[in-house]
Amino acid sequence: MTSTADERGAFEETTVVDTDVHLSIPFDELAEYCEEPYRSITKHPTYTPVHRGGWNRYMGGKIETEKENVRSADALYEKICVEFGIDFPLINAFPVLNSVPEDDRAVELMSAYNDYLLENYLDEYEQFLGLCTVATQDPAAAAEEIDRMGSEQSIEGLYLLNSGAQPPLGDPVYDPIYRAAADNDLHVAYHASAGAPFAKDFPVQDTQFNRFLENHMLAHPWAHMMTMSSLIVNGTPAKFPDLNFSFLEAGVSWVPYMMFRFNKEYSMRRSEAPLLEKSPEEYIRDQFYFSTQPVGEPNDPSHLQQIIDVLGPESLMLSTDYPHWDFDHPDALDRQIRRYGDEETRERILSGTAIEAFDLSI
């Protein structure tokens, strides 16, 4: 099934890939994909099987959610593919496994999320592509799950939550995950959270914030900065040169700072990153990719284009973050690109970079 040209509006002659589409899976449905005792724990939790933090996200009901539009494959297709004009959504189950205190339960939920995604979504529409949930608490079990899921044609990459991961995800303890990703030709995508993993584990300053505004502004880029630093200093991209990595849901404005500051620090302390064979900026440009949402809102819109020019469209991938309350409609980004960029830049960001980064056969 495909959306028609009339339905797709401005995108009728352009392929569009959305690299960050979330599900909202009811826990009683997820429980059916778990074995006991995890099924009962997930279906009848004392509080909730995955703690999400206690911040006021919805401004006393002023901010609406659209989770009902991702509760079935048909509803998701109608919203994302028909209404938004997205050709290929990369769907993740939106697990928040770093807040699960028991490693064995996190591993069980990892497989449950993956089976649920496959059976209820990816098997329903050929345009639906997926990211394999990874529980980083047990790298060996995660590697086995990656091998299991790697043979699924619709699985294009891994989904690693980096908020609250201990140690940070470049530590060599996670090499089995990256080795399995490389063996299965799967992209590695990192996603942050402003929920419980951030509040509980990283950084401690979260408990000192007065409002969710502060939390939500900083949580995602902070987690990605830590992950990027850990990956590069520990030489992960050098050890796995065929792997591509992406950072979802933090926008792109933080990336130039990291590239240039990293170059400065590395130039003075090369011995502390002995596996690197080139500058941090080169690794970032060669193997790292970044999703657009949330698109920044400078007072002068042309400044956003300057950031795009610094990074290059070959590093940037469209994402909506649908159905979250702060999702970006693809038309908004498209208007920005059309206003300041050329058609080649537009096609790159709307699909070309994602096709390259995830090695999509579309």
mmCIF file of C-alpha atoms in Angstrom:
data_model
loop_
_atom_site.group_PDB
_atom_site.id
_atom_site.type_symbol
_atom_site.label_atom_id
_atom_site.label_comp_id
_atom_site.label_asym_id
_atom_site.label_seq_id
_atom_site.Cartn_x
_atom_site.Cartn_y
_atom_site.Cartn_z
ATOM 1 C CA MET A 1 0.000 0.000 0.000
ATOM 2 C CA THR A 2 1.313 3.442 -0.863
ATOM 3 C CA SER A 3 0.025 6.962 -0.463
ATOM 4 C CA THR A 4 -1.061 8.733 -3.633
ATOM 5 C CA ALA A 5 0.507 11.860 -5.109
ATOM 6 C CA ASP A 6 -2.568 13.938 -4.260
ATOM 7 C CA GLU A 7 -2.396 12.813 -0.639
ATOM 8 C CA ARG A 8 1.302 13.619 -0.324
ATOM 9 C CA GLY A 9 1.167 17.298 -1.270
ATOM 10 C CA ALA A 10 4.599 18.943 -1.404
ATOM 11 C CA PHE A 11 6.312 15.557 -1.204
ATOM 12 C CA GLU A 12 4.646 13.984 -4.247
ATOM 13 C CA GLU A 13 7.885 13.817 -6.259
ATOM 14 C CA THR A 14 10.263 13.324 -3.336
ATOM 15 C CA THR A 15 10.968 10.215 -1.281
ATOM 16 C CA VAL A 16 10.677 10.931 2.437
ATOM 17 C CA VAL A 17 12.136 8.837 5.269
ATOM 18 C CA ASP A 18 11.191 9.613 8.877
ATOM 19 C CA THR A 19 13.954 8.325 11.159
ATOM 20 C CA ASP A 20 12.139 8.648 14.505
ATOM 21 C CA VAL A 21 8.576 7.361 14.799
ATOM 22 C CA HIS A 22 7.503 6.004 18.180
ATOM 23 C CA LEU A 23 4.893 3.526 19.286
ATOM 24 C CA SER A 24 2.882 3.717 22.493
ATOM 25 C CA ILE A 25 2.391 0.091 23.491
ATOM 26 C CA PRO A 26 -0.098 -0.688 26.285
ATOM 27 C CA PHE A 27 1.643 -2.782 28.920
ATOM 28 C CA ASP A 28 -1.156 -5.346 29.044
ATOM 29 C CA GLU A 29 -0.576 -6.024 25.335
ATOM 30 C CA LEU A 30 3.208 -6.121 25.725
ATOM 31 C CA ALA A 31 2.802 -8.610 28.576
ATOM 32 C CA GLU A 32 1.426 -11.204 26.158
ATOM 33 C CA TYR A 33 4.877 -11.354 24.548
ATOM 34 C CA CYS A 34 6.604 -12.110 27.871
ATOM 35 C CA GLU A 35 7.129 -15.402 29.659
ATOM 36 C CA GLU A 36 6.259 -15.791 33.332
ATOM 37 C CA PRO A 37 7.015 -14.356 35.832
ATOM 38 C CA TYR A 38 7.636 -11.320 33.634
ATOM 39 C CA ARG A 39 4.176 -11.510 32.073
ATOM 40 C CA SER A 40 2.428 -10.944 35.390
ATOM 41 C CA ILE A 41 4.892 -8.248 36.427
ATOM 42 C CA THR A 42 4.327 -6.368 33.183
ATOM 43 C CA LYS A 43 0.552 -6.859 33.117
ATOM 44 C CA HIS A 44 -0.129 -6.150 36.801
ATOM 45 C CA PRO A 45 2.652 -3.873 38.049
ATOM 46 C CA THR A 46 2.707 -2.285 41.489
ATOM 47 C CA TYR A 47 3.158 1.108 39.862
ATOM 48 C CA THR A 48 4.292 0.815 36.268
ATOM 49 C CA PRO A 49 6.709 -1.678 34.728
ATOM 50 C CA VAL A 50 8.806 1.156 33.302
ATOM 51 C CA HIS A 51 8.964 4.267 35.484
ATOM 52 C CA ARG A 52 8.691 7.461 33.423
ATOM 53 C CA GLY A 53 9.448 10.250 35.924
ATOM 54 C CA GLY A 54 7.092 12.675 37.572
ATOM 55 C CA TRP A 55 7.407 15.937 35.650
ATOM 56 C CA ASN A 56 4.376 17.927 34.505
ATOM 57 C CA ARG A 57 4.762 17.495 30.745
ATOM 58 C CA TYR A 58 1.346 18.532 29.509
ATOM 59 C CA MET A 59 0.849 22.015 30.972
ATOM 60 C CA GLY A 60 -2.290 21.136 32.882
ATOM 61 C CA GLY A 61 -3.890 19.544 29.835
ATOM 62 C CA LYS A 62 -3.061 22.385 27.440
ATOM 63 C CA ILE A 63 -0.730 20.113 25.466
ATOM 64 C CA GLU A 64 -2.500 17.212 23.791
ATOM 65 C CA THR A 65 -1.033 13.836 22.903
ATOM 66 C CA GLU A 66 -1.750 11.799 19.780
ATOM 67 C CA LYS A 67 -0.847 8.353 21.067
ATOM 68 C CA GLU A 68 -4.100 6.905 19.763
ATOM 69 C CA ASN A 69 -2.724 7.415 16.247
ATOM 70 C CA VAL A 70 0.071 4.892 16.827
ATOM 71 C CA ARG A 71 -1.910 2.208 18.650
ATOM 72 C CA SER A 72 -2.403 0.195 15.436
ATOM 73 C CA ALA A 73 -0.593 -0.251 12.145
ATOM 74 C CA ASP A 74 -3.548 1.128 10.186
ATOM 75 C CA ALA A 75 -3.811 4.260 12.335
ATOM 76 C CA LEU A 76 -0.072 4.855 12.078
ATOM 77 C CA TYR A 77 -0.143 4.410 8.316
ATOM 78 C CA GLU A 78 -3.004 6.875 7.907
ATOM 79 C CA LYS A 79 -1.286 9.516 10.017
ATOM 80 C CA ILE A 80 2.346 9.163 8.960
ATOM 81 C CA CYS A 81 2.161 7.913 5.390
ATOM 82 C CA VAL A 82 -1.096 9.432 4.153
ATOM 83 C CA GLU A 83 -1.483 12.671 6.129
ATOM 84 C CA PHE A 84 2.216 13.533 6.576
ATOM 85 C CA GLY A 85 3.383 12.130 3.240
ATOM 86 C CA ILE A 86 6.123 9.937 4.721
ATOM 87 C CA ASP A 87 7.126 7.081 2.417
ATOM 88 C CA PHE A 88 9.187 5.046 4.873
ATOM 89 C CA PRO A 89 8.862 5.515 8.644
ATOM 90 C CA LEU A 90 11.632 4.009 10.776
ATOM 91 C CA ILE A 91 9.615 2.815 13.758
ATOM 92 C CA ASN A 92 10.872 2.138 17.262
ATOM 93 C CA ALA A 93 8.901 0.652 20.128
ATOM 94 C CA PHE A 94 10.024 3.501 22.420
ATOM 95 C CA PRO A 95 11.250 1.291 25.245
ATOM 96 C CA VAL A 96 12.732 2.999 28.301
ATOM 97 C CA LEU A 97 14.650 -0.004 29.542
ATOM 98 C CA ASN A 98 17.427 1.847 31.378
ATOM 99 C CA SER A 99 14.942 2.546 34.169
ATOM 100 C CA VAL A 100 14.249 -1.180 34.673
ATOM 101 C CA PRO A 101 16.251 -2.177 37.788
ATOM 102 C CA GLU A 102 16.461 -5.935 37.074
ATOM 103 C CA ASP A 103 18.721 -6.899 34.189
ATOM 104 C CA ASP A 104 16.847 -10.128 33.494
ATOM 105 C CA ARG A 105 13.531 -8.280 33.219
ATOM 106 C CA ALA A 106 15.086 -5.723 30.877
ATOM 107 C CA VAL A 107 16.271 -8.579 28.645
ATOM 108 C CA GLU A 108 12.801 -10.149 28.627
ATOM 109 C CA LEU A 109 11.165 -6.833 27.764
ATOM 110 C CA MET A 110 13.719 -6.290 24.989
ATOM 111 C CA SER A 111 12.556 -9.415 23.171
ATOM 112 C CA ALA A 112 8.904 -8.646 23.901
ATOM 113 C CA TYR A 113 9.166 -5.175 22.384
ATOM 114 C CA ASN A 114 10.846 -6.567 19.282
ATOM 115 C CA ASP A 115 8.300 -9.329 18.757
ATOM 116 C CA TYR A 116 5.429 -6.893 19.288
ATOM 117 C CA LEU A 117 6.878 -4.448 16.763
ATOM 118 C CA LEU A 118 7.353 -7.155 14.161
ATOM 119 C CA GLU A 119 3.987 -8.859 14.513
ATOM 120 C CA ASN A 120 1.769 -5.802 14.882
ATOM 121 C CA TYR A 121 3.475 -3.237 12.638
ATOM 122 C CA LEU A 122 6.374 -4.283 10.444
ATOM 123 C CA ASP A 123 4.562 -7.323 9.064
ATOM 124 C CA GLU A 124 1.518 -5.198 8.167
ATOM 125 C CA TYR A 125 2.956 -2.629 5.731
ATOM 126 C CA GLU A 126 5.933 -3.073 3.447
ATOM 127 C CA GLN A 127 6.908 0.602 3.891
ATOM 128 C CA PHE A 128 7.247 0.157 7.657
ATOM 129 C CA LEU A 129 10.878 -0.228 8.710
ATOM 130 C CA GLY A 130 12.011 -0.913 12.252
ATOM 131 C CA LEU A 131 14.698 -0.478 14.863
ATOM 132 C CA CYS A 132 15.562 -3.413 17.105
ATOM 133 C CA THR A 133 15.250 -2.643 20.813
ATOM 134 C CA VAL A 134 18.476 -3.300 22.735
ATOM 135 C CA ALA A 135 18.789 -3.728 26.508
ATOM 136 C CA THR A 136 22.259 -2.421 27.254
ATOM 137 C CA GLN A 137 22.285 -3.868 30.790
ATOM 138 C CA ASP A 138 23.376 -7.268 29.426
ATOM 139 C CA PRO A 139 25.586 -6.871 26.337
ATOM 140 C CA ALA A 140 25.894 -10.621 25.755
ATOM 141 C CA ALA A 141 22.120 -11.137 25.784
ATOM 142 C CA ALA A 142 21.718 -8.041 23.634
ATOM 143 C CA ALA A 143 24.132 -9.470 21.063
ATOM 144 C CA GLU A 144 22.086 -12.677 20.919
ATOM 145 C CA GLU A 145 18.923 -10.650 20.354
ATOM 146 C CA ILE A 146 20.611 -8.661 17.597
ATOM 147 C CA ASP A 147 21.585 -11.908 15.889
ATOM 148 C CA ARG A 148 17.983 -13.122 16.217
ATOM 149 C CA MET A 149 16.514 -9.945 14.791
ATOM 150 C CA GLY A 150 19.220 -9.351 12.209
ATOM 151 C CA SER A 151 17.655 -11.785 9.767
ATOM 152 C CA GLU A 152 14.370 -9.846 9.716
ATOM 153 C CA GLN A 153 14.168 -7.951 6.431
ATOM 154 C CA SER A 154 12.333 -4.970 7.920
ATOM 155 C CA ILE A 155 14.851 -4.396 10.731
ATOM 156 C CA GLU A 156 17.287 -1.695 9.632
ATOM 157 C CA GLY A 157 19.095 -0.795 12.833
ATOM 158 C CA LEU A 158 19.346 -0.857 16.606
ATOM 159 C CA TYR A 159 17.649 1.390 19.157
ATOM 160 C CA LEU A 160 19.811 2.119 22.203
ATOM 161 C CA LEU A 161 18.559 4.359 24.992
ATOM 162 C CA ASN A 162 21.576 6.306 26.209
ATOM 163 C CA SER A 163 20.060 8.277 29.095
ATOM 164 C CA GLY A 164 21.041 6.515 32.294
ATOM 165 C CA ALA A 165 23.296 3.923 30.635
ATOM 166 C CA GLN A 166 26.048 2.937 33.055
ATOM 167 C CA PRO A 167 28.836 3.003 32.028
ATOM 168 C CA PRO A 168 28.428 5.325 29.006
ATOM 169 C CA LEU A 169 27.879 3.477 25.751
ATOM 170 C CA GLY A 170 31.388 3.777 24.325
ATOM 171 C CA ASP A 171 32.823 1.653 27.116
ATOM 172 C CA PRO A 172 34.430 -1.574 25.809
ATOM 173 C CA VAL A 173 31.931 -3.594 27.851
ATOM 174 C CA TYR A 174 29.435 -2.864 25.054
ATOM 175 C CA ASP A 175 31.670 -4.129 22.254
ATOM 176 C CA PRO A 176 29.583 -7.343 21.893
ATOM 177 C CA ILE A 177 26.625 -5.133 20.913
ATOM 178 C CA TYR A 178 28.623 -3.247 18.313
ATOM 179 C CA ARG A 179 30.223 -6.416 16.994
ATOM 180 C CA ALA A 180 26.786 -7.990 16.543
ATOM 181 C CA ALA A 181 25.556 -4.830 14.826
ATOM 182 C CA ALA A 182 28.492 -4.952 12.424
ATOM 183 C CA ASP A 183 28.032 -8.677 11.777
ATOM 184 C CA ASN A 184 24.379 -8.091 10.896
ATOM 185 C CA ASP A 185 24.958 -4.888 8.895
ATOM 186 C CA LEU A 186 22.742 -2.882 11.236
ATOM 187 C CA HIS A 187 22.892 0.833 11.971
ATOM 188 C CA VAL A 188 23.222 1.957 15.619
ATOM 189 C CA ALA A 189 20.755 4.671 16.692
ATOM 190 C CA TYR A 190 20.910 6.385 20.078
ATOM 191 C CA HIS A 191 17.852 7.934 21.645
ATOM 192 C CA ALA A 192 17.745 9.989 24.826
ATOM 193 C CA SER A 193 14.957 10.538 27.347
ATOM 194 C CA ALA A 194 13.777 13.333 29.610
ATOM 195 C CA GLY A 195 12.042 10.739 31.770
ATOM 196 C CA ALA A 196 13.114 8.414 34.539
ATOM 197 C CA PRO A 197 16.571 7.374 33.248
ATOM 198 C CA PHE A 198 17.594 11.024 33.086
ATOM 199 C CA ALA A 199 16.019 11.904 36.417
ATOM 200 C CA LYS A 200 17.452 8.891 38.215
ATOM 201 C CA ASP A 201 20.930 8.519 36.850
ATOM 202 C CA PHE A 202 22.208 11.395 34.705
ATOM 203 C CA PRO A 203 22.956 14.078 35.557
ATOM 204 C CA VAL A 204 22.332 14.647 39.243
ATOM 205 C CA GLN A 205 21.505 18.289 38.478
ATOM 206 C CA ASP A 206 18.117 17.107 37.225
ATOM 207 C CA THR A 207 16.892 16.951 40.803
ATOM 208 C CA GLN A 208 17.750 20.627 41.210
ATOM 209 C CA PHE A 209 15.694 21.905 38.279
ATOM 210 C CA ASN A 210 12.586 23.909 39.070
ATOM 211 C CA ARG A 211 10.591 23.154 35.932
ATOM 212 C CA PHE A 212 10.323 20.548 33.204
ATOM 213 C CA LEU A 213 11.337 23.226 30.685
ATOM 214 C CA GLU A 214 14.911 22.992 32.013
ATOM 215 C CA ASN A 215 14.898 19.212 31.992
ATOM 216 C CA HIS A 216 13.523 18.902 28.490
ATOM 217 C CA MET A 217 15.867 21.516 27.048
ATOM 218 C CA LEU A 218 19.003 19.765 28.310
ATOM 219 C CA ALA A 219 18.251 16.051 28.739
ATOM 220 C CA HIS A 220 18.637 14.877 25.150
ATOM 221 C CA PRO A 221 21.727 16.818 24.049
ATOM 222 C CA TRP A 222 23.489 16.115 27.353
ATOM 223 C CA ALA A 223 22.989 12.369 26.939
ATOM 224 C CA HIS A 224 24.157 12.503 23.332
ATOM 225 C CA MET A 225 27.215 14.568 24.239
ATOM 226 C CA MET A 226 28.208 11.971 26.819
ATOM 227 C CA THR A 227 27.638 9.130 24.362
ATOM 228 C CA MET A 228 29.567 10.813 21.563
ATOM 229 C CA SER A 229 32.465 11.560 23.893
ATOM 230 C CA SER A 230 32.518 7.995 25.192
ATOM 231 C CA LEU A 231 32.366 6.483 21.709
ATOM 232 C CA ILE A 232 35.198 8.558 20.306
ATOM 233 C CA VAL A 233 37.567 8.490 23.289
ATOM 234 C CA ASN A 234 37.164 4.716 23.569
ATOM 235 C CA GLY A 235 37.704 4.342 19.833
ATOM 236 C CA THR A 236 34.400 2.648 19.018
ATOM 237 C CA PRO A 237 34.117 4.063 15.471
ATOM 238 C CA ALA A 238 37.766 3.151 14.881
ATOM 239 C CA LYS A 239 37.202 -0.411 16.111
ATOM 240 C CA PHE A 240 34.064 -0.761 13.974
ATOM 241 C CA PRO A 241 34.782 1.340 10.878
ATOM 242 C CA ASP A 242 31.853 -0.080 8.909
ATOM 243 C CA LEU A 243 29.274 0.921 11.524
ATOM 244 C CA ASN A 244 27.147 4.028 11.210
ATOM 245 C CA PHE A 245 25.777 5.769 14.290
ATOM 246 C CA SER A 246 22.914 8.239 14.636
ATOM 247 C CA PHE A 247 21.673 10.513 17.403
ATOM 248 C CA LEU A 248 17.907 10.996 17.574
ATOM 249 C CA GLU A 249 15.675 13.654 19.151
ATOM 250 C CA ALA A 250 18.203 16.301 20.166
ATOM 251 C CA GLY A 251 18.188 18.505 17.099
ATOM 252 C CA VAL A 252 21.486 19.490 15.508
ATOM 253 C CA SER A 253 22.644 22.758 17.080
ATOM 254 C CA TRP A 254 24.808 20.990 19.680
ATOM 255 C CA VAL A 255 26.879 19.121 17.089
ATOM 256 C CA PRO A 256 29.193 21.902 15.807
ATOM 257 C CA TYR A 257 30.192 22.679 19.400
ATOM 258 C CA MET A 258 31.112 19.042 20.007
ATOM 259 C CA MET A 259 33.125 18.734 16.805
ATOM 260 C CA PHE A 260 35.213 21.818 17.400
ATOM 261 C CA ARG A 261 35.670 21.423 21.173
ATOM 262 C CA PHE A 262 36.558 17.756 20.673
ATOM 263 C CA ASN A 263 39.211 18.675 18.116
ATOM 264 C CA LYS A 264 40.698 21.158 20.588
ATOM 265 C CA GLU A 265 40.842 18.701 23.474
ATOM 266 C CA TYR A 266 42.165 15.874 21.316
ATOM 267 C CA SER A 267 44.943 18.054 19.919
ATOM 268 C CA MET A 268 46.270 18.466 23.470
ATOM 269 C CA ARG A 269 45.627 14.944 24.818
ATOM 270 C CA ARG A 270 46.012 12.480 21.959
ATOM 271 C CA SER A 271 47.521 9.843 24.243
ATOM 272 C CA GLU A 272 44.190 9.537 26.067
ATOM 273 C CA ALA A 273 42.420 8.376 22.897
ATOM 274 C CA PRO A 274 45.074 6.044 21.461
ATOM 275 C CA LEU A 275 42.781 4.160 19.062
ATOM 276 C CA LEU A 276 41.934 7.221 16.984
ATOM 277 C CA GLU A 277 43.547 7.473 13.571
ATOM 278 C CA LYS A 278 42.061 10.853 12.633
ATOM 279 C CA SER A 279 40.494 13.864 14.294
ATOM 280 C CA PRO A 280 37.212 13.599 16.220
ATOM 281 C CA GLU A 281 35.560 15.849 13.651
ATOM 282 C CA GLU A 282 36.485 13.425 10.882
ATOM 283 C CA TYR A 283 34.907 10.479 12.725
ATOM 284 C CA ILE A 284 31.778 12.546 13.346
ATOM 285 C CA ARG A 285 31.513 13.533 9.700
ATOM 286 C CA ASP A 286 32.320 10.038 8.404
ATOM 287 C CA GLN A 287 30.229 7.773 10.673
ATOM 288 C CA PHE A 288 27.801 9.886 12.715
ATOM 289 C CA TYR A 289 24.371 11.129 11.610
ATOM 290 C CA PHE A 290 21.808 13.381 13.257
ATOM 291 C CA SER A 291 18.030 13.584 13.134
ATOM 292 C CA THR A 292 16.487 17.022 12.779
ATOM 293 C CA GLN A 293 13.827 17.036 15.496
ATOM 294 C CA PRO A 294 13.485 19.238 17.451
ATOM 295 C CA VAL A 295 14.349 21.870 14.866
ATOM 296 C CA GLY A 296 15.758 24.915 16.650
ATOM 297 C CA GLU A 297 13.973 28.256 16.455
ATOM 298 C CA PRO A 298 16.521 31.097 16.224
ATOM 299 C CA ASN A 299 15.102 34.611 16.081
ATOM 300 C CA ASP A 300 16.769 34.895 12.692
ATOM 301 C CA PRO A 301 15.722 31.756 10.736
ATOM 302 C CA SER A 302 18.732 32.071 8.452
ATOM 303 C CA HIS A 303 20.970 31.103 11.376
ATOM 304 C CA LEU A 304 19.520 27.592 11.283
ATOM 305 C CA GLN A 305 20.604 27.297 7.678
ATOM 306 C CA GLN A 306 24.115 28.295 8.742
ATOM 307 C CA ILE A 307 24.218 25.310 11.093
ATOM 308 C CA ILE A 308 22.983 23.066 8.286
ATOM 309 C CA ASP A 309 25.762 24.448 6.101
ATOM 310 C CA VAL A 310 28.399 23.732 8.773
ATOM 311 C CA LEU A 311 27.295 20.132 9.254
ATOM 312 C CA GLY A 312 26.382 19.464 5.648
ATOM 313 C CA PRO A 313 23.119 17.857 4.519
ATOM 314 C CA GLU A 314 24.977 14.544 4.227
ATOM 315 C CA SER A 315 24.911 14.356 8.051
ATOM 316 C CA LEU A 316 21.245 15.265 8.574
ATOM 317 C CA MET A 317 18.079 13.148 8.455
ATOM 318 C CA LEU A 318 14.459 14.201 8.746
ATOM 319 C CA SER A 319 12.613 13.058 11.852
ATOM 320 C CA THR A 320 9.223 13.919 13.311
ATOM 321 C CA ASP A 321 9.331 12.261 16.765
ATOM 322 C CA TYR A 322 5.641 11.496 16.234
ATOM 323 C CA PRO A 323 3.418 11.097 18.300
ATOM 324 C CA HIS A 324 5.153 12.980 21.099
ATOM 325 C CA TRP A 325 3.673 16.299 22.170
ATOM 326 C CA ASP A 326 6.635 18.238 20.743
ATOM 327 C CA PHE A 327 6.855 16.452 17.389
ATOM 328 C CA ASP A 328 7.907 18.347 14.261
ATOM 329 C CA HIS A 329 5.563 18.252 11.283
ATOM 330 C CA PRO A 330 7.635 17.427 8.177
ATOM 331 C CA ASP A 331 6.153 20.390 6.301
ATOM 332 C CA ALA A 332 7.788 22.825 8.737
ATOM 333 C CA LEU A 333 11.294 21.538 8.043
ATOM 334 C CA ASP A 334 10.572 21.338 4.335
ATOM 335 C CA ARG A 335 9.537 25.002 4.255
ATOM 336 C CA GLN A 336 12.752 25.975 6.029
ATOM 337 C CA ILE A 337 14.890 24.041 3.549
ATOM 338 C CA ARG A 338 12.997 25.405 0.547
ATOM 339 C CA ARG A 339 13.461 28.953 1.820
ATOM 340 C CA TYR A 340 17.220 28.816 2.303
ATOM 341 C CA GLY A 341 18.535 25.643 0.653
ATOM 342 C CA ASP A 342 18.650 24.066 -2.777
ATOM 343 C CA GLU A 343 16.876 20.961 -4.074
ATOM 344 C CA GLU A 344 19.912 18.738 -3.539
ATOM 345 C CA THR A 345 20.038 19.730 0.133
ATOM 346 C CA ARG A 346 16.306 19.107 0.442
ATOM 347 C CA GLU A 347 16.466 15.627 -1.077
ATOM 348 C CA ARG A 348 19.441 14.756 1.098
ATOM 349 C CA ILE A 349 17.738 15.680 4.352
ATOM 350 C CA LEU A 350 14.324 14.266 3.413
ATOM 351 C CA SER A 351 15.665 10.839 2.462
ATOM 352 C CA GLY A 352 19.108 10.626 0.873
ATOM 353 C CA THR A 353 21.133 10.746 4.069
ATOM 354 C CA ALA A 354 18.917 8.200 5.819
ATOM 355 C CA ILE A 355 19.130 5.850 2.842
ATOM 356 C CA GLU A 356 22.918 6.067 3.039
ATOM 357 C CA ALA A 357 23.209 5.914 6.828
ATOM 358 C CA PHE A 358 20.890 2.916 7.249
ATOM 359 C CA ASP A 359 21.817 1.328 3.903
ATOM 360 C CA LEU A 360 18.136 1.180 2.981
ATOM 361 C CA SER A 361 17.070 -0.811 -0.072
ATOM 362 C CA ILE A 362 14.199 1.426 -1.117
#
